[in-house]
Coordinates of C-alpha atoms and ligand atoms in Angstrom, one line a residue:
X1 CA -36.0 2.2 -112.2
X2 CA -38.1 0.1 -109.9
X3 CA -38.9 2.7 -107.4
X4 CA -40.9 0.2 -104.6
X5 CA -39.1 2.2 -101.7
X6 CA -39.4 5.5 -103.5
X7 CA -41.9 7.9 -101.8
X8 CA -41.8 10.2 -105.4
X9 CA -45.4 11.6 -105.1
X10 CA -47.1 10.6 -108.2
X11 CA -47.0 12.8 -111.9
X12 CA -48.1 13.2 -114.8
X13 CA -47.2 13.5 -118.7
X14 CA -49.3 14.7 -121.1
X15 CA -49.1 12.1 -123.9
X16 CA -51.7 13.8 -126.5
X17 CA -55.2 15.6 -126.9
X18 CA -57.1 13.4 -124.4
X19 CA -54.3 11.2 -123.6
X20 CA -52.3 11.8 -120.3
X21 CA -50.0 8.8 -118.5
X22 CA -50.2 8.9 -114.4
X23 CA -47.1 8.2 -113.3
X24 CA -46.9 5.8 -110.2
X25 CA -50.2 6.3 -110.1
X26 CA -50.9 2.7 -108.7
X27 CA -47.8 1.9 -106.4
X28 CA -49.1 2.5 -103.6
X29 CA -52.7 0.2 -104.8
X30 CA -50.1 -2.3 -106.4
X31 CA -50.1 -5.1 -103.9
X32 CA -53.6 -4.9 -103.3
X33 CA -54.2 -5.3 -107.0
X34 CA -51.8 -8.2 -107.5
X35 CA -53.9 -10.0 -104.8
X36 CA -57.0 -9.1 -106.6
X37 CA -55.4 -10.6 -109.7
X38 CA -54.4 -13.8 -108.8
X39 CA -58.1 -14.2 -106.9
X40 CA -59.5 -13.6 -110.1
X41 CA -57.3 -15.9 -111.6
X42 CA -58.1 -18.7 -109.4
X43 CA -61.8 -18.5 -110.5
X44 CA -60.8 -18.1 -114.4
X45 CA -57.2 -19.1 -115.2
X46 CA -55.2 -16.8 -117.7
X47 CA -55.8 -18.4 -121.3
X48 CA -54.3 -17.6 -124.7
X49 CA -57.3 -16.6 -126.6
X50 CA -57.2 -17.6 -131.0
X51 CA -57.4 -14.6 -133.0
X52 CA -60.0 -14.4 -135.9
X53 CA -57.1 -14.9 -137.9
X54 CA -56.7 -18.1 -136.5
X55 CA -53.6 -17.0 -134.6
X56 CA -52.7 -18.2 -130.7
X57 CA -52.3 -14.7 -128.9
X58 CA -49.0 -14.5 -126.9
X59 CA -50.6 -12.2 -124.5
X60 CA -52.6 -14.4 -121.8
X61 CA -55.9 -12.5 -120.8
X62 CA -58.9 -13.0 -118.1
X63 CA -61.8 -10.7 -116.9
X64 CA -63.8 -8.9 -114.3
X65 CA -66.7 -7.0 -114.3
X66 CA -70.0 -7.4 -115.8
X67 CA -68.7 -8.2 -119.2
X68 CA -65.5 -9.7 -120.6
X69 CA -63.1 -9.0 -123.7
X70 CA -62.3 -12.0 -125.6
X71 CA -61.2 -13.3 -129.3
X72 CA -61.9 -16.6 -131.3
X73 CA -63.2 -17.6 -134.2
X74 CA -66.0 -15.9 -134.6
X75 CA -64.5 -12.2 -133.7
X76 CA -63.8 -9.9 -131.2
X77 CA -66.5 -9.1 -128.6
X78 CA -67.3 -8.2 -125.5
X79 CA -69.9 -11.6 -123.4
X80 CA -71.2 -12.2 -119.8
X81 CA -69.6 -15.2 -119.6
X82 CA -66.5 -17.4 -120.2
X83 CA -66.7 -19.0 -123.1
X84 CA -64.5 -21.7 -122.1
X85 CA -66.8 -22.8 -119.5
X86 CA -70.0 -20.9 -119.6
X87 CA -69.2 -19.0 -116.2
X88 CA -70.3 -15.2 -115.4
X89 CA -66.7 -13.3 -115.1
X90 CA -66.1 -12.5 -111.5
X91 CA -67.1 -9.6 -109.8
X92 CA -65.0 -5.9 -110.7
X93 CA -63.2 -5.5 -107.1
X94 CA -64.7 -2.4 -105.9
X95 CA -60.4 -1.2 -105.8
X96 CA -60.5 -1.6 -108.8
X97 CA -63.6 0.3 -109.8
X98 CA -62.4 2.8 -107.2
X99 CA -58.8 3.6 -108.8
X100 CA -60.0 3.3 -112.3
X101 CA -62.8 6.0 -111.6
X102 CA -60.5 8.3 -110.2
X103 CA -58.1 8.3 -112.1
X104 CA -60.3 9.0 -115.4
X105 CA -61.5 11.9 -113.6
X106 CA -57.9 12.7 -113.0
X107 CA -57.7 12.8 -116.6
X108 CA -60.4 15.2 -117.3
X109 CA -63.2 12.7 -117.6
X110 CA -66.2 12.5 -115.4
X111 CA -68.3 9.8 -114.7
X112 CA -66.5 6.9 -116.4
X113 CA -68.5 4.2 -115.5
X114 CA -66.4 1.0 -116.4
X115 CA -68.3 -2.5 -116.9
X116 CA -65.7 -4.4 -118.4
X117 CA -61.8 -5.0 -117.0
X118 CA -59.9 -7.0 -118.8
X119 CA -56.6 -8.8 -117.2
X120 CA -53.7 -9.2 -119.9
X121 CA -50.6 -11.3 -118.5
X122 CA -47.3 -11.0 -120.7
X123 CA -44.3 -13.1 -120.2
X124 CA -40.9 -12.1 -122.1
X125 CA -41.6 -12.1 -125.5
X126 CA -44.9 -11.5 -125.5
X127 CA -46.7 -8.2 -127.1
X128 CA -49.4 -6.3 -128.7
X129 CA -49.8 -5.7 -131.9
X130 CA -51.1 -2.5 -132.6
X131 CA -55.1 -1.9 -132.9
X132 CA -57.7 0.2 -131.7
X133 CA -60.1 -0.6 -128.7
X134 CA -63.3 0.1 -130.4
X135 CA -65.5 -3.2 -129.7
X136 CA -67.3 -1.0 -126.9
X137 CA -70.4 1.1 -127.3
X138 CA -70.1 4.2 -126.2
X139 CA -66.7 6.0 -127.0
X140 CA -67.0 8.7 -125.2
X141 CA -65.7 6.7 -122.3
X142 CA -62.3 6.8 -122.2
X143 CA -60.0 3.6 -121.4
X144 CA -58.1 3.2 -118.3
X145 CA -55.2 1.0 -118.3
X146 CA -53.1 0.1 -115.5
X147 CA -49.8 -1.7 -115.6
X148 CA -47.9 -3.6 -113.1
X149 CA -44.4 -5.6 -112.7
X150 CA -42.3 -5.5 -115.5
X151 CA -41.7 -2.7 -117.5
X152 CA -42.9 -2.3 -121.2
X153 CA -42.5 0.0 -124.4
X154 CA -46.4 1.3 -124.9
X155 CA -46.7 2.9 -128.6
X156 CA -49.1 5.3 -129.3
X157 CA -49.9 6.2 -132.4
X158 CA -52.4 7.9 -134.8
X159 CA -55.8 7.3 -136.4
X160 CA -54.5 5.2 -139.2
X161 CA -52.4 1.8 -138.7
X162 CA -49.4 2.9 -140.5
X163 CA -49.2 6.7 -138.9
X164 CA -46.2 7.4 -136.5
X165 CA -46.0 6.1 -132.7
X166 CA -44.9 7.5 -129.5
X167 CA -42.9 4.9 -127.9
X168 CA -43.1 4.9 -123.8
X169 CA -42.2 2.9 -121.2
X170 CA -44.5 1.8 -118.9
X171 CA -43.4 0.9 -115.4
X172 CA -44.7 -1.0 -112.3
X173 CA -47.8 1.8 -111.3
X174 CA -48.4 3.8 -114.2
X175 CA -51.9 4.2 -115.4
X176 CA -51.9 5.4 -118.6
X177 CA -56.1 7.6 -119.8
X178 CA -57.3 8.1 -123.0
X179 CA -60.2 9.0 -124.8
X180 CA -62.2 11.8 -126.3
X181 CA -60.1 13.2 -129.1
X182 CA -57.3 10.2 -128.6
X183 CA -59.9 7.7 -127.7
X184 CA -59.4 5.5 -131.4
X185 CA -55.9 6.0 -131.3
X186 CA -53.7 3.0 -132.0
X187 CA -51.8 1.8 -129.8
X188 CA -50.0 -1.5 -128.6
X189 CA -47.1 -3.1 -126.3
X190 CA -43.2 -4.4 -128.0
X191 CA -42.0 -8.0 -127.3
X192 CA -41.4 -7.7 -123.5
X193 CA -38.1 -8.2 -122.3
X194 CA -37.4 -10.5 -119.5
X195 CA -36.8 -9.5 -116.3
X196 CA -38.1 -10.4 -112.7
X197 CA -39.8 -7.8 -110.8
X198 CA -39.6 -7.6 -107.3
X199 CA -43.6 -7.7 -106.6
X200 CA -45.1 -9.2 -109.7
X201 CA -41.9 -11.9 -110.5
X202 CA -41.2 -12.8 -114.3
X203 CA -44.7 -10.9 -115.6
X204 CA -45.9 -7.7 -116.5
X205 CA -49.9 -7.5 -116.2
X206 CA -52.4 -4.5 -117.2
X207 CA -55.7 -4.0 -116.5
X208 CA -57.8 -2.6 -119.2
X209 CA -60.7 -0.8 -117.8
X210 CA -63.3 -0.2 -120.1
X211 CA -67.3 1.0 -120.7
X212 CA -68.1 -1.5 -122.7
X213 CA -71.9 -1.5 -123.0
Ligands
SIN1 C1 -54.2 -3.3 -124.6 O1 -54.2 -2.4 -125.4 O2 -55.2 -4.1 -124.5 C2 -53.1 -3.6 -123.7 C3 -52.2 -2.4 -123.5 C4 -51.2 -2.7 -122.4 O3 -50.9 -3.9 -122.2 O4 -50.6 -1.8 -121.9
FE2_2 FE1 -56.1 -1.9 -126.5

């Protein structure tokens, strides 16, 4: 399952209208963007944002990029800087810009400009409830979202909370595009199970890329 000698040329599976997953996509990129991560993380550690709701998320998140996704009190919403300490989010590595660009055009969508990449660290147990990405501006850009280290079940589902899901699972490299027609789609990530993965240890992380403003 964890193909890190594998030299499997990368796929990919239609998931719906809009919607494709790129298998292995990122292997070969996946060291580089580990680095990248924790460099990030040095500048602004992974913290357990407070829903609205007043709940602790289980899902620890940072940023890059020109903007940031975050959750508290007040909402959900996109800012320049860390709340928590009033610092700009560090730079978007240009790899990153790079691999997410491509790989939207990959998809069948040009020009995706992303301003906004948001870092999400689970450790077993944690998950994603489902929801829909639609705190950004323009949704004609589609999301890009990248995962690494352990694998994870990714649902995808419909337009309306309740409506079936595809279940998936995501493994180290796969990026998974969607937008246009699937662009509000719900979608969200099952308790992970533990595990330790050879280049990433007891984690999974994904990288959201998104056009935010
Ligand atoms: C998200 O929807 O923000 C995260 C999805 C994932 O972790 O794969
Ligand atoms: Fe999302």
């Amino acid at each position: 399952m964890l193909d890190l000698f594998s030299d499997e040329a990368p796929w990919q599976e239609p998931l719906a209208e809009g919607a494709v997953i790129l298998r292995r996509r990122a292997r070969d990129d996946a060291p580089a963007l580990l680095a990248a991560i924790e460099t990030v993380a040095a500048q602004h550690p992974f913290t357990h944002r407070i829903t609205p709701g007043g709940y602790r998320m289980s899902v620890a998140m940072t940023n890059c990029g020109d903007v940031g996704w975050f959750s508290d009190a007040r909402g959900y919403r996109y800012s320049e800087q860390d709340v928590s300490n009033g610092q700009r989010w560090p730079a978007m590595p240009p790899l990153f810009r790079q691999l997410a660009q491509q790989c939207a055009q990959e998809a069948g969508f040009s020009h995706f400009t992303p301003d906004a990449c948001l870092i999400n660290r689970y450790t077993p147990g944690a998950k994603m409830s489902l929801h829909q990405d639609k705190d950004e501006r323009d949704l004609r850009q589609p999301i890009v979202s990248v995962s690494l280290g352990l694998p994870a079940i990714f649902q995808f589902g419909g337009f309306a909370r309740g409506d079936a899901t595809r279940r998936v699972l995501l493994e180290h490299g796969d990026i998974v595009v969607w937008g246009g027609p699937s662009r509000l789609r719900y979608h969200g990530i099952l308790p992970l199970k533990p595990g330790v993965h050879p280049a990433a240890g007891a984690v999974r992380y994904n990288l959201t890329f998104r056009r935010a403003n």
